[in-house]
CSV table of C-alpha atoms (C1' of nucleotides) in Angstrom, one decimal:
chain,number,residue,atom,x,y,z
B,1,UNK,CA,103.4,192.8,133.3
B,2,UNK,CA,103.9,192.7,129.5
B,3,UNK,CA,104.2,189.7,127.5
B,4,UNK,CA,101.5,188.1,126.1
B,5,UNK,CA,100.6,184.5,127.4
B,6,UNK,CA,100.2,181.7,125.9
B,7,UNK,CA,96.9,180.3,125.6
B,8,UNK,CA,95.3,177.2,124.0
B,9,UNK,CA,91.2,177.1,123.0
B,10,UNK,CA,90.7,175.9,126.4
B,11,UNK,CA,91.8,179.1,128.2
B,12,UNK,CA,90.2,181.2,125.6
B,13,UNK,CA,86.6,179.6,126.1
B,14,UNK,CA,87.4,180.3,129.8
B,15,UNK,CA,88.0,183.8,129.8
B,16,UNK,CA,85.8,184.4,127.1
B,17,UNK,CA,82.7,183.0,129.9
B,18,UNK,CA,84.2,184.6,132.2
B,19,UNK,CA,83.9,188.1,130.3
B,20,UNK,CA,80.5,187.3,129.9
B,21,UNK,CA,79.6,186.3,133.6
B,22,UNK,CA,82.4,186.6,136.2
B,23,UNK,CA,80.0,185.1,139.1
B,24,UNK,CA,79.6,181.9,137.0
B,25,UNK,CA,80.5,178.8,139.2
B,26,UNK,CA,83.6,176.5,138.4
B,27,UNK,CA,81.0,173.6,138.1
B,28,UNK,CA,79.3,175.7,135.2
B,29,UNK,CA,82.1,177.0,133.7
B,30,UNK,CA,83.6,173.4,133.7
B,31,UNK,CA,80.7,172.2,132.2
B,32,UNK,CA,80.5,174.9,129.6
B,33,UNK,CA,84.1,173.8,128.6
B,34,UNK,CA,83.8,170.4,128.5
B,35,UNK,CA,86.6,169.5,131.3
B,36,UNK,CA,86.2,168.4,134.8
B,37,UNK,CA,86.2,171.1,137.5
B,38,UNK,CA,89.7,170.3,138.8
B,39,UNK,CA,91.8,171.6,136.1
B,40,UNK,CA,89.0,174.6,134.9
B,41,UNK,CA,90.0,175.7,138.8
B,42,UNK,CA,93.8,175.3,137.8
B,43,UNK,CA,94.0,177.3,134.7
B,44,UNK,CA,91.7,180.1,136.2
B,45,UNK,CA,94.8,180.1,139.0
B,46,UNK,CA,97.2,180.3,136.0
B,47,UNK,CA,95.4,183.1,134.5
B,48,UNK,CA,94.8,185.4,137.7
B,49,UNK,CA,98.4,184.7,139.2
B,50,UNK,CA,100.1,185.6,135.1
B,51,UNK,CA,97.6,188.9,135.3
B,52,UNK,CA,96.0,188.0,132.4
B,53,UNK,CA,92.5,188.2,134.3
B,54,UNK,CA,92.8,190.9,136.4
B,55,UNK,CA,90.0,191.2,138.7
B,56,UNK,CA,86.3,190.8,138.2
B,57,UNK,CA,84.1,194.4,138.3
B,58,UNK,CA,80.6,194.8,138.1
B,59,UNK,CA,79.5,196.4,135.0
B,60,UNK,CA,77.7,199.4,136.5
B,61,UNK,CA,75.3,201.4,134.3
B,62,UNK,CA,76.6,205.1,133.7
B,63,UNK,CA,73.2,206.3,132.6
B,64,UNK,CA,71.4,204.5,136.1
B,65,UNK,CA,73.8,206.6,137.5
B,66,UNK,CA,73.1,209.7,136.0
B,67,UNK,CA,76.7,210.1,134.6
B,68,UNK,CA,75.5,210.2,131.1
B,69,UNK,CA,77.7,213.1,130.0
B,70,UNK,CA,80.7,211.9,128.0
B,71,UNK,CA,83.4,214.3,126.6
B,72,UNK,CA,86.5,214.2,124.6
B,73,UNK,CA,89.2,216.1,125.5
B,74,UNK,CA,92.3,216.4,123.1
B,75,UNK,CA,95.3,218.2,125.6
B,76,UNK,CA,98.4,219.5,123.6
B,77,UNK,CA,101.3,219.5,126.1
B,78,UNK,CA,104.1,223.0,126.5
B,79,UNK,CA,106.8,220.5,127.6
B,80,UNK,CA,106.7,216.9,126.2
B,81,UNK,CA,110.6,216.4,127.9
B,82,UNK,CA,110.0,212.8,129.5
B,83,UNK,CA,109.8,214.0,133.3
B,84,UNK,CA,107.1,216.4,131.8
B,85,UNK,CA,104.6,213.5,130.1
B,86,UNK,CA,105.8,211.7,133.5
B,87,UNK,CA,103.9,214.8,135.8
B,88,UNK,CA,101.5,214.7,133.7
B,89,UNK,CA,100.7,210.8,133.1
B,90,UNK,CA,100.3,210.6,137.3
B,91,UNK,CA,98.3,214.2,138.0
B,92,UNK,CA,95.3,212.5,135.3
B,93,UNK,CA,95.6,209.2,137.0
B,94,UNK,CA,94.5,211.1,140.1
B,95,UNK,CA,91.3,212.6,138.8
B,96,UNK,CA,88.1,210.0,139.0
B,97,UNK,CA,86.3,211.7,136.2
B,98,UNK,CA,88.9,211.0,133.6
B,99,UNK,CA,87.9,207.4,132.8
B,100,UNK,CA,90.4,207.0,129.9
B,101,UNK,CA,93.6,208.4,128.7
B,102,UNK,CA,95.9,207.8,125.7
B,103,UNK,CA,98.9,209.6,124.3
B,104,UNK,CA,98.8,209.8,121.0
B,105,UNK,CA,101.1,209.7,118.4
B,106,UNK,CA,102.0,213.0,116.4
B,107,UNK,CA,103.1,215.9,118.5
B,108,UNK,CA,102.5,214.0,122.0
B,109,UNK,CA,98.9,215.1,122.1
B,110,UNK,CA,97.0,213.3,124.6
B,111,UNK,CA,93.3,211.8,124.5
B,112,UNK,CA,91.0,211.8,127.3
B,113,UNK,CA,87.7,210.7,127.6
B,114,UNK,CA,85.6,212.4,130.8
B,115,UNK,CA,82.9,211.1,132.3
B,116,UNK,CA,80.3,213.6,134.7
B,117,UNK,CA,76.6,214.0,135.5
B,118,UNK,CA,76.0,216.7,133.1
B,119,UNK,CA,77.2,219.8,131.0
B,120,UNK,CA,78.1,221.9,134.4
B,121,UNK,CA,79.8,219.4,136.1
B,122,UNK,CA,82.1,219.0,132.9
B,123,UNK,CA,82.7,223.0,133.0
B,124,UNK,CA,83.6,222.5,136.6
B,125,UNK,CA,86.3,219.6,135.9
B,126,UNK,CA,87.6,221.4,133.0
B,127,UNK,CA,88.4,224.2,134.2
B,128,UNK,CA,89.3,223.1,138.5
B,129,UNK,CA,91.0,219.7,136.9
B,130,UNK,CA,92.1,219.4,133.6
B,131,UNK,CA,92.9,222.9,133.3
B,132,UNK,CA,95.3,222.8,135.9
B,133,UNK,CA,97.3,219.2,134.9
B,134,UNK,CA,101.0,219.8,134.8
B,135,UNK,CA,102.5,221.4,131.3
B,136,UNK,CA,98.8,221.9,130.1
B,137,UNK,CA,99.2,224.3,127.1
B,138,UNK,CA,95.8,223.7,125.4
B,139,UNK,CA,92.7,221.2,124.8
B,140,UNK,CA,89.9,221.0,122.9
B,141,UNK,CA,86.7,219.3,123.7
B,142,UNK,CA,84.3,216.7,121.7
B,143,UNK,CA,81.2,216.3,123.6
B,144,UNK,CA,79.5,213.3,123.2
B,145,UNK,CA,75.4,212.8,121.5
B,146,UNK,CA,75.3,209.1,121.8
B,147,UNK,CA,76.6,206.2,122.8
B,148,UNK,CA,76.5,203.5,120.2
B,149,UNK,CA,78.7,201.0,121.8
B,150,UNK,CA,80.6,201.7,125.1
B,151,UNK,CA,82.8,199.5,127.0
B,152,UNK,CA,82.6,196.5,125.3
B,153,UNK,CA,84.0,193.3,125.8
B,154,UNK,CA,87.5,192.8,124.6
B,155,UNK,CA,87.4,191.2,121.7
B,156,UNK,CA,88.9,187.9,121.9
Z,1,UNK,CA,66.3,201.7,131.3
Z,2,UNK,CA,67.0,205.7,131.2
Z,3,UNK,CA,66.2,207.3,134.4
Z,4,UNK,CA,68.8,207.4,137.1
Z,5,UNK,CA,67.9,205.2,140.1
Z,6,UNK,CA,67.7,206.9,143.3
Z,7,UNK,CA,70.8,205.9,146.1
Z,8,UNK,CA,71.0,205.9,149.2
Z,9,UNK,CA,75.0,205.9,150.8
Z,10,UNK,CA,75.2,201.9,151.9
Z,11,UNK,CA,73.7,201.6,148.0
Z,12,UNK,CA,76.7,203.4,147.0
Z,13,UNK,CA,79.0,201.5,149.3
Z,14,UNK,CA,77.6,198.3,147.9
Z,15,UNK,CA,78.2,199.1,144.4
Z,16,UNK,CA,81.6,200.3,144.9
Z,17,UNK,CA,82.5,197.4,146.4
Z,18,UNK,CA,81.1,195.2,143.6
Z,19,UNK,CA,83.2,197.5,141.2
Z,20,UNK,CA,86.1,196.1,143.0
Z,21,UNK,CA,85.2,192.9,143.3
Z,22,UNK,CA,82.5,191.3,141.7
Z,23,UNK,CA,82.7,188.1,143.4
Z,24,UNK,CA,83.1,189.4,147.0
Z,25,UNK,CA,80.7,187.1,148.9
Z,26,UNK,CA,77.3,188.6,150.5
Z,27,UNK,CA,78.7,187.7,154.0
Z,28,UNK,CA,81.8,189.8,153.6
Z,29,UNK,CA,79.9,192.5,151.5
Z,30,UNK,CA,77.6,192.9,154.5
Z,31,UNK,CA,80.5,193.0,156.6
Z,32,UNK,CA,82.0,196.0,154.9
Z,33,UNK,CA,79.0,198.0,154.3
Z,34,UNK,CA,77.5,197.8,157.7
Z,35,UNK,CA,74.2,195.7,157.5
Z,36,UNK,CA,73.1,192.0,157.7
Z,37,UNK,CA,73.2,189.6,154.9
Z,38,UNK,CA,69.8,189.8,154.6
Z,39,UNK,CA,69.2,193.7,153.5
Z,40,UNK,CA,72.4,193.5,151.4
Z,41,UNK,CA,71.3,190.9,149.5
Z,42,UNK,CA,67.8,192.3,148.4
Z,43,UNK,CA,69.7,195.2,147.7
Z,44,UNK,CA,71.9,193.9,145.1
Z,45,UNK,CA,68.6,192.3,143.9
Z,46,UNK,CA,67.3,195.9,143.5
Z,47,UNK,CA,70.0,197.2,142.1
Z,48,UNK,CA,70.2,194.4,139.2
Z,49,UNK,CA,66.8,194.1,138.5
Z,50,UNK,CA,66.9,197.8,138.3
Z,51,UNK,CA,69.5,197.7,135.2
Z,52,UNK,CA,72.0,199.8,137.6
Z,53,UNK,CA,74.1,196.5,138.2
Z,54,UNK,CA,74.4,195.4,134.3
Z,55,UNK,CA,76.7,192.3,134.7
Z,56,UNK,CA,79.5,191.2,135.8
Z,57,UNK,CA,82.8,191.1,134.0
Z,58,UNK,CA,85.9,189.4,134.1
Z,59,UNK,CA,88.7,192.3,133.9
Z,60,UNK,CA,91.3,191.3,131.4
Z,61,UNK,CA,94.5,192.7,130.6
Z,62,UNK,CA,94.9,193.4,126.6
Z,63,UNK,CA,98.4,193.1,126.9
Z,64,UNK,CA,98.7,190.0,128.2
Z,65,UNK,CA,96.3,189.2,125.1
Z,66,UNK,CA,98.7,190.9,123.0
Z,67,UNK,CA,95.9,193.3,121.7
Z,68,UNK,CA,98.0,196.3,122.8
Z,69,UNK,CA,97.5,198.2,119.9
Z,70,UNK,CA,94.6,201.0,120.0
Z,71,UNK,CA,93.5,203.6,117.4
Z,72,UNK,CA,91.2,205.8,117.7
Z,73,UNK,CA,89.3,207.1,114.7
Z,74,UNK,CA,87.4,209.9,113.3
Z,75,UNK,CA,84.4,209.2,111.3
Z,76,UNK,CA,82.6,211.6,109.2
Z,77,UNK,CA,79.8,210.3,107.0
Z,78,UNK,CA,77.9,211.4,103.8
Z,79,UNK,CA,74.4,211.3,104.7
Z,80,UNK,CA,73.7,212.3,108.3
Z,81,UNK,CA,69.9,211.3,107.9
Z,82,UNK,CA,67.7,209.4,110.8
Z,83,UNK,CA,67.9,206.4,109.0
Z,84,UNK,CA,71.8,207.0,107.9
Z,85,UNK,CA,72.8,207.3,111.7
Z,86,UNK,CA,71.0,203.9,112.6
Z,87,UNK,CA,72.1,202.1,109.7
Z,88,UNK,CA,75.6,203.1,110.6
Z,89,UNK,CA,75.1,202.0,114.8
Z,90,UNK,CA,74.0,199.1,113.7
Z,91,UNK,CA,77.0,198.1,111.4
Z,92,UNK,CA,79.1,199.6,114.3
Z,93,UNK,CA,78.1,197.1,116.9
Z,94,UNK,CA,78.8,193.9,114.3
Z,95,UNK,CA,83.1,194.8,114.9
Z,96,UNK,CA,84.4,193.1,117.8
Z,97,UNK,CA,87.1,195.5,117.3
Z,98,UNK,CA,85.7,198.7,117.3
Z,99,UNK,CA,85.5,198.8,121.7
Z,100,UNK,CA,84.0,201.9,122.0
Z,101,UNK,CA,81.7,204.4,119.7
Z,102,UNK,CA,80.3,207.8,120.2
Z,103,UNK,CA,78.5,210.1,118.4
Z,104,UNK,CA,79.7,213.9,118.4
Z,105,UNK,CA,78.5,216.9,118.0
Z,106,UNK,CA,79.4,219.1,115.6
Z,107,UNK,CA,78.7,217.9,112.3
Z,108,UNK,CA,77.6,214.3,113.2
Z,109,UNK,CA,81.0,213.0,113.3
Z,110,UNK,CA,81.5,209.2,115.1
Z,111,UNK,CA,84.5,208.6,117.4
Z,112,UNK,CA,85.9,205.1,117.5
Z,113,UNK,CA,88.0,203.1,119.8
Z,114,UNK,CA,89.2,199.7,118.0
Z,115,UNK,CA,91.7,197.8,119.4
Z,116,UNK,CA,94.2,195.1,117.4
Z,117,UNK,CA,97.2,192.9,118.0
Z,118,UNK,CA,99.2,195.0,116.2
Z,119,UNK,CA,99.5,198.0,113.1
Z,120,UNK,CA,99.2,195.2,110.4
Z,121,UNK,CA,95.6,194.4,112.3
Z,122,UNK,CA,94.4,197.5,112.3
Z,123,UNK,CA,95.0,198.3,108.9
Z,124,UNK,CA,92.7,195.2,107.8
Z,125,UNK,CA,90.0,196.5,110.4
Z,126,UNK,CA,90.3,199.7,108.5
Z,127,UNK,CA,90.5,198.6,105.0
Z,128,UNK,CA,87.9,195.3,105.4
Z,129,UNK,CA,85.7,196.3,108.6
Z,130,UNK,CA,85.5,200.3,108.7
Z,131,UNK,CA,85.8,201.5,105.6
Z,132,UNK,CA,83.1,199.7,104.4
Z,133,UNK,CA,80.7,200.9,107.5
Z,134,UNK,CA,77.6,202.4,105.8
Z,135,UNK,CA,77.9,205.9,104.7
Z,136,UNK,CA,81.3,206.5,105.8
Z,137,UNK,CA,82.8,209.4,103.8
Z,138,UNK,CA,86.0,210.3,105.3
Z,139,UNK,CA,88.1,208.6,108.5
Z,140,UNK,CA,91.1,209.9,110.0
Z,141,UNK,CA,93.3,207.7,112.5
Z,142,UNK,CA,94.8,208.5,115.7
Z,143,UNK,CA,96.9,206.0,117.1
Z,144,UNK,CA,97.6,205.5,120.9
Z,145,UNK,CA,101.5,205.3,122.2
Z,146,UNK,CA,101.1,205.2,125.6
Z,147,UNK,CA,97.7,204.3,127.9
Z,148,UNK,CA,97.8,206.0,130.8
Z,149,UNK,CA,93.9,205.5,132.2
Z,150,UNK,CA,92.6,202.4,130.6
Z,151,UNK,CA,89.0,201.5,131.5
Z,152,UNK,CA,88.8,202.7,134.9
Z,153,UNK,CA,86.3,202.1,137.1
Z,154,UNK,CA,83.0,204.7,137.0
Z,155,UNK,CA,83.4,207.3,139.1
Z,156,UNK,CA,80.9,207.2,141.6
K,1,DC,C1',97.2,166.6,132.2
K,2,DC,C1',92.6,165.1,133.0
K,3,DT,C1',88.6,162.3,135.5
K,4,DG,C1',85.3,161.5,139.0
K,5,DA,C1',83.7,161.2,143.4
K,6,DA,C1',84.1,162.3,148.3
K,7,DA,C1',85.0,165.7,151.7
K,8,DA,C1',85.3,170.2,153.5
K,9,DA,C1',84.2,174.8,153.4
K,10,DT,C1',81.3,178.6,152.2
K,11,DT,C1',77.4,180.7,150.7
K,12,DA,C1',72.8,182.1,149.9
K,13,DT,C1',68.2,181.9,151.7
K,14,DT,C1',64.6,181.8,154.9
K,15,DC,C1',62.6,182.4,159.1
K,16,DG,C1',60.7,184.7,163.5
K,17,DC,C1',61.7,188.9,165.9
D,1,DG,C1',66.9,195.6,159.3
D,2,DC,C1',68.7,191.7,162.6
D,3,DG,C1',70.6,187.1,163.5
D,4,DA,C1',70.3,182.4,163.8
D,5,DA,C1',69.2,178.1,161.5
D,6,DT,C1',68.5,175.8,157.3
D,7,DA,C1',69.4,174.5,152.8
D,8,DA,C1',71.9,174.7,148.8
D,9,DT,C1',76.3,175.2,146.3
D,10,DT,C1',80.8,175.5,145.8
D,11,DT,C1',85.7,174.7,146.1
D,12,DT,C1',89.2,171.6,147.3
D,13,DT,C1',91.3,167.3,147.6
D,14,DC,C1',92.8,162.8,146.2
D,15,DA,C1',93.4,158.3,144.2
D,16,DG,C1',93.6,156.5,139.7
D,17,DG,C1',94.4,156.4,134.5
DNA sequence: CCTGAAAAATTATTCGC
DNA sequence: GCGAATAATTTTTCAGG
């Protein structure tokens, strides 16, 4: 799961379709491509099975969903010792809320972005689930006004 | 396309599904959810028409695109104005790089996500693509090691 | 490695209940 | 909302270049 593949224009136009509609039909997509359906199938095979695609999601909207509160949380770590960032990296990966999270470089600071319904439901994952991730020492929090562009498409 | 949409549990069952698998068929959606085709599909209806279902996306994996490099960056601007803001959210959502952008408080700073092939990438998205955003007065870059969560599904 | 068409399998839709 | 029947598409397969 970690070198890149190699693709030629063909693949690209494929994946880039089918990051703009993953219900689009192999007859389409063919079609859009300008090959017959037969090896348009074949490549899409090549691509799921080498993990390049991997899966197809509905984009869901957070706001329709009433989780339109967004926060930034920067976590300084007590104990950035390998089996420490370890703990840690799998505890976050258990809690649904955190929707991203990097470590960054300088000082092993992590970033995490949290997604909830509103202000109080952030205080509540603060302080039951980020608070309490292994070899937490301190965070601070960036609450976001506005989303100008979320989640978009890789660019490819 | 603002207020949340009211959801009943099999509406939540459906969507969870379809954030696992977009292309899951109605027949086997129904199946898992509990209901005949028939109420399943004007359901999904509902819920697209209703903006909550916003697409559907092909997942793929940015390493295996060899865009594993991500940055995220601070942005604080000269002129915080109505028109200032806007002019800069517009310019934002011309970068295919720049993946994610928020606005946050405290001094109408932006926070963006841009991902690159590699440093020497990001350096020209910096120096060609973001510096050159309107109004930006100062930037600072934080650049991720490790991703631990990366676009996880919406908590639901 | 691709084409094109035929065949086989699924799927979505439309009813009356 | 159900379930069967219809109708429409889709995926797969295969011979041929």
């Amino acid at each position: 799961m970690d070198k890149p593949m190699q693709l030629d224009a063909i693949d690209r136009k494929i994946i880039h379709e089918l990051q703009r509609n993953a219900r689009i039909s192999i007859t389409d997509l063919a079609r859009r491509v300008g090959l017959s359906k037969t090896p348009v199938a074949a490549r899409i095979k090549v691509l799921e099975d080498g993990g390049l695609i991997a899966g197809y999601r509905a984009m869901l909207s957070p706001i329709k969903l009433g989780l339109s509160h967004v926060t930034y949380v920067e976590v300084r770590l007590s104990d950035t010792r390998e089996a420490a960032l370890s703990r840690f990296n799998t505890a976050v990966r258990a809690v649904p809320e955190i929707e991203e999270c990097y470590m960054i470089a300088g000082g092993f600071d992590y970033l995490l972005k949290v997604r909830t319904r509103n202000i109080a439901e952030y205080r509540r994952v603060m302080g039951d689930q980020i608070s309490a991730l292994p070899h937490v020492h301190a965070t601070s929090s960036y609450v976001a006004m506005e989303a100008v562009v979320e989640s978009a498409a890789v660019n490819l």
